[in-house]
Short mmCIF file of C-alpha atoms in Angstrom, two decimals:
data_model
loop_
_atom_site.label_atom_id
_atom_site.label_comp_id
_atom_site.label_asym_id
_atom_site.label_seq_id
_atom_site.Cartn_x
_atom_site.Cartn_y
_atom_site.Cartn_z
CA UNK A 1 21.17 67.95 119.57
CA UNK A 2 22.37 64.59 119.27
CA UNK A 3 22.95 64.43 115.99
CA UNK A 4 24.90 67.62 116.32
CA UNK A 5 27.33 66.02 118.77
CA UNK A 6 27.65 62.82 116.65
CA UNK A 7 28.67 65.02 113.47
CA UNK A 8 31.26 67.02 115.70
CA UNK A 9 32.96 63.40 116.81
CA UNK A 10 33.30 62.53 113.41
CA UNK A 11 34.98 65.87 112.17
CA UNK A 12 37.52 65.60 115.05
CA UNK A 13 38.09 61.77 114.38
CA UNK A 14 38.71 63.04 111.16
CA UNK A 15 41.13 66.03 112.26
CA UNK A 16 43.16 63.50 114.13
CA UNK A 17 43.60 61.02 111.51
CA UNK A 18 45.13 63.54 109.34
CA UNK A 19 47.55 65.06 112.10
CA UNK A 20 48.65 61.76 112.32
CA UNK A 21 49.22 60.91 108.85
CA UNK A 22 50.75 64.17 108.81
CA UNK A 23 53.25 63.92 111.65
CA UNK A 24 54.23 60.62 110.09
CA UNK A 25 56.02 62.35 107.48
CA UNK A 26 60.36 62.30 108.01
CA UNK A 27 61.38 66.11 108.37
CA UNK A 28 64.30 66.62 106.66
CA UNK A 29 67.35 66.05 108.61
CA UNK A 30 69.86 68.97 108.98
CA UNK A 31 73.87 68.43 108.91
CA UNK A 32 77.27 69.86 108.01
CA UNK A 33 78.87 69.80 104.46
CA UNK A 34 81.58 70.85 102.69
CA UNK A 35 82.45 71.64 99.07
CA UNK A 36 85.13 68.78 97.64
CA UNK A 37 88.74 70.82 97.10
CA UNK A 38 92.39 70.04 96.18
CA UNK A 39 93.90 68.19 98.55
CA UNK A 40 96.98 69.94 99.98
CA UNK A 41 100.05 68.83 101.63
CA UNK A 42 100.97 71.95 103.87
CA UNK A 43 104.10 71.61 105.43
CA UNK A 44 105.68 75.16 104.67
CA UNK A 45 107.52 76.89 107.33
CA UNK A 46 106.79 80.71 108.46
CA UNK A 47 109.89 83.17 109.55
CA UNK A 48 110.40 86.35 110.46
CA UNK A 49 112.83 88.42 107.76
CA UNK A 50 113.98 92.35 107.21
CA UNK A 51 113.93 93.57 104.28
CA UNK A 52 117.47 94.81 102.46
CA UNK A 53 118.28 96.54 99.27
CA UNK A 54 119.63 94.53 96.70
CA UNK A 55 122.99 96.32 96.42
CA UNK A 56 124.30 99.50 99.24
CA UNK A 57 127.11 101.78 98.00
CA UNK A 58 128.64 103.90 100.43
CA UNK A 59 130.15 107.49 98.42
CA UNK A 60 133.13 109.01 99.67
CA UNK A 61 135.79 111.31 99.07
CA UNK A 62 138.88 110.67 97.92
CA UNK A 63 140.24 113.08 100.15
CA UNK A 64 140.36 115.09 103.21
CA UNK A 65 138.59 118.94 103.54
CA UNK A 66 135.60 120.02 104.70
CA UNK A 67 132.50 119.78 103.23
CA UNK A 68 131.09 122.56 101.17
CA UNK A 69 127.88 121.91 100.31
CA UNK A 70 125.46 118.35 100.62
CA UNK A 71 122.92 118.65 97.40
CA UNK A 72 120.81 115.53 98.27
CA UNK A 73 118.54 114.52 101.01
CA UNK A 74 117.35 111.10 102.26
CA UNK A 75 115.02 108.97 100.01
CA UNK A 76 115.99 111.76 97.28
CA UNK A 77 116.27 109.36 94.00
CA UNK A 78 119.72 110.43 92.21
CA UNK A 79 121.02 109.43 88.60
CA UNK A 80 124.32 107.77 87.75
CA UNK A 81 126.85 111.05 87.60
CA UNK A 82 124.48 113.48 89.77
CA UNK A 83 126.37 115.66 91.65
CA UNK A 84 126.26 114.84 95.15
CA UNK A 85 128.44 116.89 97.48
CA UNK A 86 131.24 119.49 96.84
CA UNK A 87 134.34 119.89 99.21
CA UNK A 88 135.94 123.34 99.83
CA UNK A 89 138.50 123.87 96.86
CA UNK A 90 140.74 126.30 97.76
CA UNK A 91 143.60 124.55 98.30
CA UNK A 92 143.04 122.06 95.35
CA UNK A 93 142.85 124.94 93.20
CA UNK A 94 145.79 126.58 94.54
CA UNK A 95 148.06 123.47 93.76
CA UNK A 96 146.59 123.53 90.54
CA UNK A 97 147.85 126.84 89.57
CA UNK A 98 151.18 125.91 91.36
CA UNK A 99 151.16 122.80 89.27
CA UNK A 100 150.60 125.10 86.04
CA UNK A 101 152.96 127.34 86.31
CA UNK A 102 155.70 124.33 86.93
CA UNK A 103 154.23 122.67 83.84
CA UNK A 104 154.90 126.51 81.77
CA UNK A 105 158.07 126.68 82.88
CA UNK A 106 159.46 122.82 82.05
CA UNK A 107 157.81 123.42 78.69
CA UNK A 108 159.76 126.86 78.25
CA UNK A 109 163.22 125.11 79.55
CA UNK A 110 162.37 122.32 76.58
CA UNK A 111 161.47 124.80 74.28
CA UNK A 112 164.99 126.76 74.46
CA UNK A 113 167.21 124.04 75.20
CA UNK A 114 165.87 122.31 72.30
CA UNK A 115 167.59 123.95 69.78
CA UNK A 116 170.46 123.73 71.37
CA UNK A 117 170.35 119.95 71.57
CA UNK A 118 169.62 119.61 68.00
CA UNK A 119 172.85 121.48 67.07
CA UNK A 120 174.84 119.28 69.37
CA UNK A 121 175.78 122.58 71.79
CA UNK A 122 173.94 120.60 74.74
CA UNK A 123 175.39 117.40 76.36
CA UNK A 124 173.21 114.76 76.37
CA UNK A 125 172.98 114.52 80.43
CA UNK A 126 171.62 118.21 80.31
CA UNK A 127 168.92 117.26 78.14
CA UNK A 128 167.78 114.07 79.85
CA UNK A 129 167.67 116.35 82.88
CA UNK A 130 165.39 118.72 80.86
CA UNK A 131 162.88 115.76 79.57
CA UNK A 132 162.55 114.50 83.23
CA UNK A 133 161.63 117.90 84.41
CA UNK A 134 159.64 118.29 81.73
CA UNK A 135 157.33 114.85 82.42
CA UNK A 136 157.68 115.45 86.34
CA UNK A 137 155.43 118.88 85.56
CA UNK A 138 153.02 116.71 83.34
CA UNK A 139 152.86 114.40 86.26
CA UNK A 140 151.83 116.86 89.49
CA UNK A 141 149.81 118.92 86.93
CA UNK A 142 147.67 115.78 86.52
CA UNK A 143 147.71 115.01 90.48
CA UNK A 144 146.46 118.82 90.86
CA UNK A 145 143.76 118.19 87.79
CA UNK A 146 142.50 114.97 89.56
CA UNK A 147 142.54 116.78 93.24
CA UNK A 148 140.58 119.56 91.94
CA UNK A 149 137.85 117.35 90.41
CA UNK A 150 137.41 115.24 93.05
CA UNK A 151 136.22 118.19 95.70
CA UNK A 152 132.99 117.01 93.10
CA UNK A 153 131.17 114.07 94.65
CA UNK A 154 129.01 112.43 92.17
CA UNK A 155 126.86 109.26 92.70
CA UNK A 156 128.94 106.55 90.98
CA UNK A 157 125.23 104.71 90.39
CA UNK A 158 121.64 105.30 90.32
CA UNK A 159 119.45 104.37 93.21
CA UNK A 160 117.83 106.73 96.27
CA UNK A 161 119.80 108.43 98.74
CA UNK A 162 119.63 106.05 102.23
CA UNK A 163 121.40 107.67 104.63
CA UNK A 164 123.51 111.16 104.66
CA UNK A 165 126.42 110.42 107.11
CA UNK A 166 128.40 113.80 106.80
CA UNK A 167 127.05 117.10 107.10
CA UNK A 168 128.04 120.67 104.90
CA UNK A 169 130.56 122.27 107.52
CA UNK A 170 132.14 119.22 108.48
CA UNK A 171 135.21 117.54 108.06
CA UNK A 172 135.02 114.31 105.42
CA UNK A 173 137.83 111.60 105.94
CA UNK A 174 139.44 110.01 102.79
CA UNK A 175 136.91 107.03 102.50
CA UNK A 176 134.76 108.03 104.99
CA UNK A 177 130.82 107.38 103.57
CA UNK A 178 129.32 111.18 102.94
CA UNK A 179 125.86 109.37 101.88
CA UNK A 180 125.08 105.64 100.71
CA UNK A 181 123.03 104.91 97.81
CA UNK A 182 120.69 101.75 97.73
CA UNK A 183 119.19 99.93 94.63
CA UNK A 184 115.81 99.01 95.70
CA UNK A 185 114.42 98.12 92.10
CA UNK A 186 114.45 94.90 93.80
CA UNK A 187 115.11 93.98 97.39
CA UNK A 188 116.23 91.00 99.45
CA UNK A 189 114.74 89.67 102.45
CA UNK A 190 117.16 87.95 104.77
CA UNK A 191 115.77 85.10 107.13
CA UNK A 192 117.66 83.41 109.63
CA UNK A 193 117.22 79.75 109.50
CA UNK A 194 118.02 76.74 111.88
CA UNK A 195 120.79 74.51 111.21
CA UNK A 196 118.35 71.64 111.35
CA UNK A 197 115.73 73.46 108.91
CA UNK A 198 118.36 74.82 106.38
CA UNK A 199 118.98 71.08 104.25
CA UNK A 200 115.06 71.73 103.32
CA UNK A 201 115.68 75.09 101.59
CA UNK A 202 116.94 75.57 97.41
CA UNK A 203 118.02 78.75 95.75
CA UNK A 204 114.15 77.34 94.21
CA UNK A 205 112.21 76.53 96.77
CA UNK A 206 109.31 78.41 96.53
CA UNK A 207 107.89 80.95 99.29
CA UNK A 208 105.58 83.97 99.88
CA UNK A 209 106.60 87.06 101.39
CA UNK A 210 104.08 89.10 103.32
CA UNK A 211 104.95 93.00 104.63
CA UNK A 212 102.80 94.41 106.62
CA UNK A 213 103.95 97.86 106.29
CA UNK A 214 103.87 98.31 102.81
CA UNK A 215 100.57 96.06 102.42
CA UNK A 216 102.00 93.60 100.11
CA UNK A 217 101.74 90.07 99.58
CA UNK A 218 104.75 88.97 97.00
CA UNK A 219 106.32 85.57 95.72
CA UNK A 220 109.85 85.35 96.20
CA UNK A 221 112.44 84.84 93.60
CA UNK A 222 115.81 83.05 93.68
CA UNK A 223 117.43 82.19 97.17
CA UNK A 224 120.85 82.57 98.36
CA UNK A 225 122.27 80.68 101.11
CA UNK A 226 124.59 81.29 103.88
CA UNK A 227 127.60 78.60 104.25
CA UNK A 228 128.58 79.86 107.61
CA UNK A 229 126.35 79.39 110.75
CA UNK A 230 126.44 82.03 113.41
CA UNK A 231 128.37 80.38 116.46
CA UNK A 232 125.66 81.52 118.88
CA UNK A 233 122.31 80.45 117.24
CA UNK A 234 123.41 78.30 115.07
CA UNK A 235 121.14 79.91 112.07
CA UNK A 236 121.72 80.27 108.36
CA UNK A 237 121.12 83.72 106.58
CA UNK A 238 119.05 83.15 103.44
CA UNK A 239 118.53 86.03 101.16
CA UNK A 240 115.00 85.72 98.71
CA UNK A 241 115.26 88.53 96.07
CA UNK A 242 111.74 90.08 95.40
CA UNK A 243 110.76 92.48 92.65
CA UNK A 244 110.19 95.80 94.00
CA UNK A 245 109.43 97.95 90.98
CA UNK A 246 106.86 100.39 92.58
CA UNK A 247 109.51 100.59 95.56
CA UNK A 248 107.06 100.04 98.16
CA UNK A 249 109.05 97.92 100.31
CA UNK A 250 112.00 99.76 101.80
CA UNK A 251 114.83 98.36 104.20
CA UNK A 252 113.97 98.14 107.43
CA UNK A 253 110.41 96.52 106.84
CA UNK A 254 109.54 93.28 108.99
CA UNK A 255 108.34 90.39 106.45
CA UNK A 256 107.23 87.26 107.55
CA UNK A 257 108.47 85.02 105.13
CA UNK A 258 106.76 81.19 104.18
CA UNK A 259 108.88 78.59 102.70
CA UNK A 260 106.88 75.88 101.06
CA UNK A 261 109.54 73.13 100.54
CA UNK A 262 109.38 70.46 97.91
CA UNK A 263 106.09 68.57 98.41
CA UNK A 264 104.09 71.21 99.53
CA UNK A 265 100.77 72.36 97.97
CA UNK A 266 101.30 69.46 95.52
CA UNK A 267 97.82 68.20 94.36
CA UNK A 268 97.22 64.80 95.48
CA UNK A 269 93.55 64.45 94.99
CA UNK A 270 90.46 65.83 96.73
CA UNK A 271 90.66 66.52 100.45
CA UNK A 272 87.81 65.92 103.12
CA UNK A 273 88.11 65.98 107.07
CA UNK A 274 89.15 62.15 107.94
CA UNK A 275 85.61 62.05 110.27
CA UNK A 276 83.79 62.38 107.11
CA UNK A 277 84.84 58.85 105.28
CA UNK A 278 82.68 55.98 106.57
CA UNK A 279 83.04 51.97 106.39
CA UNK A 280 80.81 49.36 105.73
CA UNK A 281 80.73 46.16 107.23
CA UNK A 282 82.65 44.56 104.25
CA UNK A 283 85.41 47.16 104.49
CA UNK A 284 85.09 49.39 101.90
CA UNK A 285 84.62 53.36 102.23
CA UNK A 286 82.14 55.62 101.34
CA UNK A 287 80.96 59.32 102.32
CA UNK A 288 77.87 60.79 102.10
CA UNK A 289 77.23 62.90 98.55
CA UNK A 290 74.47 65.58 98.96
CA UNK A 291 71.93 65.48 95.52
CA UNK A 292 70.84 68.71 93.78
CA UNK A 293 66.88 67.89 94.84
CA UNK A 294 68.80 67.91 98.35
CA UNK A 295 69.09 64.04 99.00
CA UNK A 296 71.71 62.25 100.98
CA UNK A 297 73.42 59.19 98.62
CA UNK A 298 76.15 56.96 99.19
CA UNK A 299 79.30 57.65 97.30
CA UNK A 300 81.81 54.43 97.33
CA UNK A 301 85.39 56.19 97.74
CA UNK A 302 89.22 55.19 97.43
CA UNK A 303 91.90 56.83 99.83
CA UNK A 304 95.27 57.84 99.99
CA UNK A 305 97.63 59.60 102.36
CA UNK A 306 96.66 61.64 105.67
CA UNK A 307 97.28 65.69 106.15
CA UNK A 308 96.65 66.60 109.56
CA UNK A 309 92.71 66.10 110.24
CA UNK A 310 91.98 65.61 106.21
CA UNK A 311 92.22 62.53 104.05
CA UNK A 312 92.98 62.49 100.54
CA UNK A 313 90.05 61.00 98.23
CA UNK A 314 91.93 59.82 94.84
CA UNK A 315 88.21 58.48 93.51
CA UNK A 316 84.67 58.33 93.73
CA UNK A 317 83.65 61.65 93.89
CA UNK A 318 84.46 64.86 91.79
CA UNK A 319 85.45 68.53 92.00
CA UNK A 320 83.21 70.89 93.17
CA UNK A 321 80.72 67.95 95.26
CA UNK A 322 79.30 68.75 98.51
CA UNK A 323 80.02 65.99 101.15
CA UNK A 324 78.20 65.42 104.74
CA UNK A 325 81.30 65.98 107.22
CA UNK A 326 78.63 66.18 110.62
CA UNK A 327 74.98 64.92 111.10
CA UNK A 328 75.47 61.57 108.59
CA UNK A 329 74.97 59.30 111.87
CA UNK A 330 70.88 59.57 111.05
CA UNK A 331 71.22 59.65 107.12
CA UNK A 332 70.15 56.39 105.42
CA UNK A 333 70.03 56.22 101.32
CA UNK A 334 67.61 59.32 100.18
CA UNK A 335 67.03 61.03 103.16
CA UNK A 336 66.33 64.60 102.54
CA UNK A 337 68.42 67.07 104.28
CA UNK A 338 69.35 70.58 105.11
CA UNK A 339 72.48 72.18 105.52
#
């Protein structure tokens, strides 16, 4: 029995010892990281826009009468020369015939009274009288000609039909807009900008264009500026012309536009959060690198310029590193982590 006791002693001495040895190994130790990326000045500038075509035409008649028939509808897409509209030609037509008739019978007066001139039996005021008549008729029956045709409203370019402003039964003004056409092959977004903002902006300053109604994300092209402020708010309009070849973005739409002025997004180097670049007692900077076998090493780095919370690294460590940004307060040289 005693020897039985002795022999379970020395198992659990045993036990022990290696528990001990075994709870003297380091568990890894777990922190943050990050991948190493571009570093990138942001200082673009988000506004609110509508979207316009890039060119409205507003199609009219010449003339007053009352509309006939409208051939078009809203968002309709119509050709250059596509008849439009027609106006009721009744009286048109009836000055044309009146014109016609006036035009046979100055012909017929030439006709007779020109032999007569030729043989000298006609004084020469007669026949000047004659001519005159004769180029008066030509005159009207071109004015009845031109009235006639334009009861015809045709689009004068191609685009889609935006808005119809007259109805068929109604009376159309000379110069009053029946429909107005809009090229939307491209678009223009128009921004308002503060007077204090608008010294930052280029016909090339680069920006991105997001509309949420058509589900589009688009860069913007050239820029035109306003030179007159509005007296209230004392904005700028800017226009940014966007291609719009599948003509998802119509006028109307709310964009919210981003201006990235000169300097922006301009890679500087590799950008970590500023909390993540330590110093050594001599002064010089380092971060913690992160090994492939999972070990924490000290990487000696060189800084530049400040971003908000991140710090531009211009050397030490590369593209694509992971770097300890939380939990490096335990690490020493080859400490094993997790993250």
């Amino acid at each position: 029995m005693r020897k039985l006791i002795l022999m379970l002693t020395a198992v659990l001495l045993v036990c022990s010892c290696s528990e001990k040895r075994q709870s003297g190994a380091k568990a890894p130790i777990r922190v943050k990281t990050l991948v190493v990326s571009p570093a990138m000045t942001d200082n673009s500038v988000t506004y609110v826009g509508i979207v316009e075509e890039h060119e409205g035409t507003a199609v009219s008649f010449t003339g007053m009468g009352v509309v006939k028939r409208l051939l078009v509808h809203e968002g309709q897409a119509v050709s250059r020369g596509q008849l439009i509209a027609e106006m009721d030609d009744v009286q048109a037509r009836n000055l044309l015939a009146g014109a016609e008739a006036a035009m046979k019978q100055a012909s017929d007066a030439h006709e007779r009274y020109g032999m007569l001139h030729e043989n000298g039996s006609l004084p020469e005021v007669k026949w000047v009288e004659i001519e005159s008549k004769v180029e008066q008729a030509k005159s009207q029956l071109e004015v009845a000609r031109k009235n006639l045709a334009d009861c015809r409203l045709t689009a004068p370019v191609s685009g889609i039909i935006g808005k119809k402003l007259v109805g068929a039964g109604e009376t159309a003004m000379p110069s009053q807009a029946v429909v107005t056409i809009l090229d939307i092959s491209s678009v223009k977004v128009k921004v308002s900008v503060p007077e204090a903002e608008i010294s930052h902006i280029s016909s090339t300053t680069p920006s991105t264009i997001n509309v949420e109604a058509a589900q589009a994300t688009l860069k913007g092209g050239h820029i035109e500026k306003g030179i007159e402020a509005d007296p209230l708010t004392h904005t700028y309009d800017v226009r940014i012309q966007v291609a719009n070849g599948d003509r998802k973005l119509l006028p109307g739409m709310v964009a919210n536009v981003q201006f990235s002025p000169e300097g922006s997004y301009a890679l500087q180097g590799k950008s970590l959060p500023v909390t993540s670049v330590q110093r050594r007692s001599d002064g010089s900077l380092f971060v913690w690198t992160i090994a492939k076998d999972s070990t924490a090493h000290r990487a000696t780095v060189t800084t530049s310029t400040t971003h908000g919370n991140h710090i531009t690294i211009v050397d030490g460590i590369t593209m694509g590193q992971r770097v300890v940004t939380e939990g490096y307060q335990k690490l020493s040289e080859g400490t094993k982590v997790v993250f």
